[in-house]
Coordinates of N, CA, C and O in Angstrom, one line a residue:
X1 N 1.6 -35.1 -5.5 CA 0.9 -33.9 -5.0 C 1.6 -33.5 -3.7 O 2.0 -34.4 -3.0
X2 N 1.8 -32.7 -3.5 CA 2.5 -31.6 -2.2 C 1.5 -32.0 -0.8 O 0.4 -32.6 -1.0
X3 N 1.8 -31.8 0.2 CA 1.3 -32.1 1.4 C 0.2 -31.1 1.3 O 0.4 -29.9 0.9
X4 N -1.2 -31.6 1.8 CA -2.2 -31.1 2.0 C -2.4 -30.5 3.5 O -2.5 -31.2 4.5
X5 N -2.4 -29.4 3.3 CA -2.5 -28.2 4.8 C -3.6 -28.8 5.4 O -4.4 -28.9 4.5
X6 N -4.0 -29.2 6.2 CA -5.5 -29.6 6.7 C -6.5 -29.9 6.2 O -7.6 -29.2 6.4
X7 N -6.4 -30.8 5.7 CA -7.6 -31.6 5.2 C -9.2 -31.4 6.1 O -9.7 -32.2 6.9
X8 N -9.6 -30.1 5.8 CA -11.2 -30.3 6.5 C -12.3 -30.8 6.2 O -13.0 -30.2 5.4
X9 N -12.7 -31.8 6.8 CA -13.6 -32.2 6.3 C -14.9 -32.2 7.5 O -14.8 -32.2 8.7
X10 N -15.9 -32.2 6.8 CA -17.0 -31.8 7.5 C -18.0 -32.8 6.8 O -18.2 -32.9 5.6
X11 N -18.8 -33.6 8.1 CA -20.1 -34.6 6.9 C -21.4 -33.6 7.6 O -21.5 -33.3 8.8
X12 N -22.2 -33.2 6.8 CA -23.0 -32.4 6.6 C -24.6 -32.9 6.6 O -25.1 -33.0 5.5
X13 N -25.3 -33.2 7.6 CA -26.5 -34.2 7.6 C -27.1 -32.5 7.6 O -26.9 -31.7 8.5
X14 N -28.2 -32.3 6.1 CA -28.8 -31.4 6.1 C -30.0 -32.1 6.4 O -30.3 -33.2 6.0
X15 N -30.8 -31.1 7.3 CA -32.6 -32.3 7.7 C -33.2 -30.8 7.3 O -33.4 -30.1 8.3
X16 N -33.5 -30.3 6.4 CA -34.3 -29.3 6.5 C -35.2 -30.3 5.8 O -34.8 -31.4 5.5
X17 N -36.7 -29.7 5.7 CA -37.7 -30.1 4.9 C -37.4 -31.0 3.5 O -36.7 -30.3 2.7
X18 N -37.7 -32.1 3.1 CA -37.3 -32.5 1.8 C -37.4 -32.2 0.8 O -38.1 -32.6 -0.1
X19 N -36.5 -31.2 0.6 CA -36.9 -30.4 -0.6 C -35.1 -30.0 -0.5 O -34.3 -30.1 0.4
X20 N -35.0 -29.6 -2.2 CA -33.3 -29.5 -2.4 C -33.1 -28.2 -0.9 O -33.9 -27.7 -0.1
X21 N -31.7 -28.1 -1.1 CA -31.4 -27.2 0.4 C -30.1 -26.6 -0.3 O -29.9 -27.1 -1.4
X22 N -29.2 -25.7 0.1 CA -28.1 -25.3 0.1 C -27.3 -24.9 0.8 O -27.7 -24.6 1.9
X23 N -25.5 -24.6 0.6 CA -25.0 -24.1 1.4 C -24.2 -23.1 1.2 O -23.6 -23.7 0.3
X24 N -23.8 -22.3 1.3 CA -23.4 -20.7 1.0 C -21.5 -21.1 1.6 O -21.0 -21.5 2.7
X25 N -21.1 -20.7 0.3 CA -19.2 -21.3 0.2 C -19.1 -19.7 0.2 O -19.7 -18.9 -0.5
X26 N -17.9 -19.5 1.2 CA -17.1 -18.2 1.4 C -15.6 -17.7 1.6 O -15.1 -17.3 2.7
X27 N -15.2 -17.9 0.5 CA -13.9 -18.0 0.6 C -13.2 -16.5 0.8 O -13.6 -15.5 0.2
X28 N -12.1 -16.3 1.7 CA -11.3 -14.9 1.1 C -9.6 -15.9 1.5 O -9.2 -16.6 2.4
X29 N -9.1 -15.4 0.3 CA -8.2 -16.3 0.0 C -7.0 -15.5 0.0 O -7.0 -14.3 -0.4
X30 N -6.1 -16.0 0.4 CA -4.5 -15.2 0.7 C -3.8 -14.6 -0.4 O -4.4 -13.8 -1.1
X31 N -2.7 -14.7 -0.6 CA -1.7 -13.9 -1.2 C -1.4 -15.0 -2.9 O -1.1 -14.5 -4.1
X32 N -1.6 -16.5 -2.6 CA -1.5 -17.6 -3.6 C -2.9 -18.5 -3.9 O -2.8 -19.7 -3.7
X33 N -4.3 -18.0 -4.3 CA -5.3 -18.3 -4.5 C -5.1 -19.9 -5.2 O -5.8 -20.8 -5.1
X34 N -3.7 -19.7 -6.0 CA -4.2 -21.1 -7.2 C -3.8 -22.1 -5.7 O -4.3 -23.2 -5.7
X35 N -3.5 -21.9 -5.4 CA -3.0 -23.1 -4.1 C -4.3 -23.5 -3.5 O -4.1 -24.2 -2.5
X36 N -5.4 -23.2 -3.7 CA -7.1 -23.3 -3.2 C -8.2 -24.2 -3.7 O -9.2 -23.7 -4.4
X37 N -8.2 -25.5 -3.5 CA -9.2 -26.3 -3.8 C -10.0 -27.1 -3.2 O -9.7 -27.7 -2.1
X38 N -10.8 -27.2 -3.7 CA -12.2 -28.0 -2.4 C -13.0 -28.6 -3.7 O -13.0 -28.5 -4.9
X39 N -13.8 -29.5 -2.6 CA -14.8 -30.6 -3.4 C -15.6 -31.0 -2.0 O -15.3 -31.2 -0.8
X40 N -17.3 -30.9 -3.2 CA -17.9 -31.1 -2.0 C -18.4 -33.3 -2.8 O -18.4 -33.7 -4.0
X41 N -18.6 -33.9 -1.8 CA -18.7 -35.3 -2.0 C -19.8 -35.7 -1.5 O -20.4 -34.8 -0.9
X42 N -20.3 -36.8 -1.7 CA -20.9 -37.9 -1.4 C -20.7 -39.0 -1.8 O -20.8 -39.4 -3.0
X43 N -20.3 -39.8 -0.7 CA -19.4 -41.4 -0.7 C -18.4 -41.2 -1.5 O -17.5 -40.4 -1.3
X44 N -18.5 -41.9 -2.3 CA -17.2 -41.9 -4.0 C -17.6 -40.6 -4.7 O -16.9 -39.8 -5.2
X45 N -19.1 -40.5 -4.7 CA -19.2 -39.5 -6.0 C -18.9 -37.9 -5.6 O -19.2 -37.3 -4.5
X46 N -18.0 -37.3 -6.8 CA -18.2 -36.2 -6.7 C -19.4 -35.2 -7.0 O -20.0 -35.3 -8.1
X47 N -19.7 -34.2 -6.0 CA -20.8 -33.3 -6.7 C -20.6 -32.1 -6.9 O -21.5 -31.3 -6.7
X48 N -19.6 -31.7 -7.1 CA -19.0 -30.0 -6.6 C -17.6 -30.2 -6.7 O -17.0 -31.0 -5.9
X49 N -17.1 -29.7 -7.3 CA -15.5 -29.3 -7.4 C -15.2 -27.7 -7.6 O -15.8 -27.0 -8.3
X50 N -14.4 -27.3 -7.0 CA -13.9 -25.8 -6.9 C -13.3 -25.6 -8.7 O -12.6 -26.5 -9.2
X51 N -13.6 -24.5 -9.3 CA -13.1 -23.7 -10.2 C -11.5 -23.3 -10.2 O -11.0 -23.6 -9.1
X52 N -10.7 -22.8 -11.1 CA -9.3 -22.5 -11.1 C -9.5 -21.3 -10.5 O -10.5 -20.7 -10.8
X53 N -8.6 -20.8 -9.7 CA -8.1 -20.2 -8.8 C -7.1 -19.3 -9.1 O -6.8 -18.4 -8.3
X54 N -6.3 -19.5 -10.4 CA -5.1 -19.3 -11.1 C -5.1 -17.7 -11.3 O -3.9 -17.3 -11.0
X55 N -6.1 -16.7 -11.6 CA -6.2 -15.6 -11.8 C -5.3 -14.6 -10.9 O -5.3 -15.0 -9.8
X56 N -4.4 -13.4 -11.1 CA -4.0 -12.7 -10.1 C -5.0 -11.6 -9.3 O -4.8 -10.9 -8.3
X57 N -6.4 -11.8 -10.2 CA -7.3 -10.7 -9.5 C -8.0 -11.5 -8.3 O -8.8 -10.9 -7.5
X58 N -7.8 -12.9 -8.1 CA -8.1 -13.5 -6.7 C -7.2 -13.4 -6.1 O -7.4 -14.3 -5.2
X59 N -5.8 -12.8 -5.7 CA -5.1 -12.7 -4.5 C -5.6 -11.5 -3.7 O -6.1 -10.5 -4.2
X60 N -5.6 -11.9 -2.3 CA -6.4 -11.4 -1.3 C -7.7 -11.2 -1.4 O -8.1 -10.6 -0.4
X61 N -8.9 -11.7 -2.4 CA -9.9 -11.0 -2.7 C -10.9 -12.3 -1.9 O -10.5 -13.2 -1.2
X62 N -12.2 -12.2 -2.4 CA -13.5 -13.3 -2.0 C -13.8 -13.6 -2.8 O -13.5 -13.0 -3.9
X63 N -14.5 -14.7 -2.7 CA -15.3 -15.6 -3.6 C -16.5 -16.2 -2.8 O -16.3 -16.7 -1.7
X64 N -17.5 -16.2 -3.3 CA -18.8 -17.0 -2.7 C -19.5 -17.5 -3.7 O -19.7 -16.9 -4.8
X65 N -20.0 -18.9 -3.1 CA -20.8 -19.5 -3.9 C -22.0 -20.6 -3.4 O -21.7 -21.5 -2.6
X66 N -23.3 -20.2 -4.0 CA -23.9 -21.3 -3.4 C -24.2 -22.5 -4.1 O -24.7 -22.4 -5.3
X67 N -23.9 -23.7 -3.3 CA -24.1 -25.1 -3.7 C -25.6 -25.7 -3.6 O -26.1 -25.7 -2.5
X68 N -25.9 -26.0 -4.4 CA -27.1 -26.9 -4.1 C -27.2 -28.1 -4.0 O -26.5 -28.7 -4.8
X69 N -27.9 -28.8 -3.1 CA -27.6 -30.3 -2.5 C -29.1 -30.7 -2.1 O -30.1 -30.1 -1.7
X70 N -28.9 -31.7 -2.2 CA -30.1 -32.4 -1.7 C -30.1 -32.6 -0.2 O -29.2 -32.8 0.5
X71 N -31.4 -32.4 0.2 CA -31.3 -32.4 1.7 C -31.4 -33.7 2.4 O -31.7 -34.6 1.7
X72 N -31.3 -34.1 3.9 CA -31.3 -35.1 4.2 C -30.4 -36.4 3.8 O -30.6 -37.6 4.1
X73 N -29.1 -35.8 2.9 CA -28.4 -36.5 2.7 C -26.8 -36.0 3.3 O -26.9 -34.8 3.6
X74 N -25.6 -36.4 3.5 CA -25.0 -36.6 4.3 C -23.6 -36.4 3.5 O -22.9 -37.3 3.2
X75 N -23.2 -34.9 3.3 CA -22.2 -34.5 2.6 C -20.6 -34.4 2.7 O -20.3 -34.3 3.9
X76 N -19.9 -34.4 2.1 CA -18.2 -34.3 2.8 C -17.6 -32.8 2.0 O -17.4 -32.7 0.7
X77 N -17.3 -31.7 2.9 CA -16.7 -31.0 2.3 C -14.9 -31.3 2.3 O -14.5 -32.0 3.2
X78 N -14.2 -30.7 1.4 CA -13.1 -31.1 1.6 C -12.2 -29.6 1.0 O -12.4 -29.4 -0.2
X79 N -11.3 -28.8 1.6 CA -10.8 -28.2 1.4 C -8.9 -28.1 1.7 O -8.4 -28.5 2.7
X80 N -8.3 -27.4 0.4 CA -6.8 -27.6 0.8 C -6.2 -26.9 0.3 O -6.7 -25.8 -0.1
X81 N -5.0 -27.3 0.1 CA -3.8 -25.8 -0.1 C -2.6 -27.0 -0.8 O -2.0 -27.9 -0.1
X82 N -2.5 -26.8 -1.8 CA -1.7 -27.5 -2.4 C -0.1 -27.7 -1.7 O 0.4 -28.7 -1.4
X83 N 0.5 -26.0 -1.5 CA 1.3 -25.9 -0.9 C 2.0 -26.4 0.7 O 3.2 -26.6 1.1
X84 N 0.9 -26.3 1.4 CA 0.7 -26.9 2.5 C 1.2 -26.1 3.5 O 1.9 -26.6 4.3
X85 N 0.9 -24.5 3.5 CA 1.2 -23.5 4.3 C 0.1 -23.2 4.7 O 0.2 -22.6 5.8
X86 N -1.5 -23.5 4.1 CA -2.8 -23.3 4.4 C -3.3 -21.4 3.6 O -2.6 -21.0 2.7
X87 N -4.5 -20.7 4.1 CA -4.8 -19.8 3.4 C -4.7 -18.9 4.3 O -5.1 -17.8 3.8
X88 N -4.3 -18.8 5.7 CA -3.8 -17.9 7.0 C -2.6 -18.2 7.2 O -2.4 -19.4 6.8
X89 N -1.6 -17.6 7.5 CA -1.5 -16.5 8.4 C -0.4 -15.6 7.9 O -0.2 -14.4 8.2
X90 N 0.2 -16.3 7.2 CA 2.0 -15.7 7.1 C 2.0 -15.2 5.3 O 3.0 -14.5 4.8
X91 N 0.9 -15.6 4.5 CA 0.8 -14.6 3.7 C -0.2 -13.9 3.1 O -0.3 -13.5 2.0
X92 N -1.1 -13.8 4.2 CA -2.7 -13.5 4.4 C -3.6 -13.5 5.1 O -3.3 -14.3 6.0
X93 N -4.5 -13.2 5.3 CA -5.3 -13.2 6.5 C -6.5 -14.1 5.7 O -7.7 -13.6 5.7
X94 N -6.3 -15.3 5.0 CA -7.5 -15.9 4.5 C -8.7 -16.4 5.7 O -8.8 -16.2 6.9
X95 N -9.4 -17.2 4.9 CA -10.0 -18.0 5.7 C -11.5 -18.4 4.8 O -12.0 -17.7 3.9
X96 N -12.1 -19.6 5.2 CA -13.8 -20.2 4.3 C -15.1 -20.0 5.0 O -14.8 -20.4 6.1
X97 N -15.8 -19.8 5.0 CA -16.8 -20.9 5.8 C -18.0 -20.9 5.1 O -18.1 -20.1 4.2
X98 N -18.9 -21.8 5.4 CA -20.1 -22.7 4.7 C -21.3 -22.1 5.6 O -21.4 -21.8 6.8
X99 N -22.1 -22.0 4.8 CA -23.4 -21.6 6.0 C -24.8 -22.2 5.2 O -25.0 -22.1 4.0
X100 N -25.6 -22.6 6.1 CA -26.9 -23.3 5.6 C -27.7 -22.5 6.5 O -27.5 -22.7 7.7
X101 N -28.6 -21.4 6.0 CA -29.6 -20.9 7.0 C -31.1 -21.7 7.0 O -32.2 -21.2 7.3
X102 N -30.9 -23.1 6.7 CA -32.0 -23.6 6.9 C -33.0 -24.2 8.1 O -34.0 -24.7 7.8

């Protein structure tokens, strides 16, 4: 595998009310979309893996999606760039972010 552009990871302690919760995935992705993958985790297990990317109608475009997760449990996002140039700057103005309005 190719060096991974920044490995972000984020652990995610959702405390809303015990009741399932979610989080709102927002991608706008650069010029090389298939180079774009994430998984959201807990401990070993996976619960969330990103979709192929491969399409040419995702260059420069968005993607959003919301995850559902259980709350009060303690999540790992993980996002990367196969290529290891990342999804800013030099062949796009990408960028993600996650939002829980809980």
């Amino acid at each position: 595998m190719k060096q991974i552009l920044t490995p972000i990871l984020f652990l995610l302690g959702l405390t809303c009310a015990a009741q399932p919760t979610y989080l709102d995935l927002f991608i706008q992705f650069d010029q090389y979309p298939n180079e774009t993958s994430w998984l959201v985790t807990q401990g070993t297990d996976t619960v969330y893996t990103s979709p192929s990317y491969d399409f040419q109608s995702y260059v420069n475009s968005t993607v959003e999606q919301t995850l559902f997760l259980e709350s009060g449990v303690d999540y790992t996002f993980t996002i990367t760039d196969t290529f290891g140039d990342g999804i800013c700057c030099g062949f796009g103005a990408g960028y993600f972010t996650l939002e829980n309005d809980c």
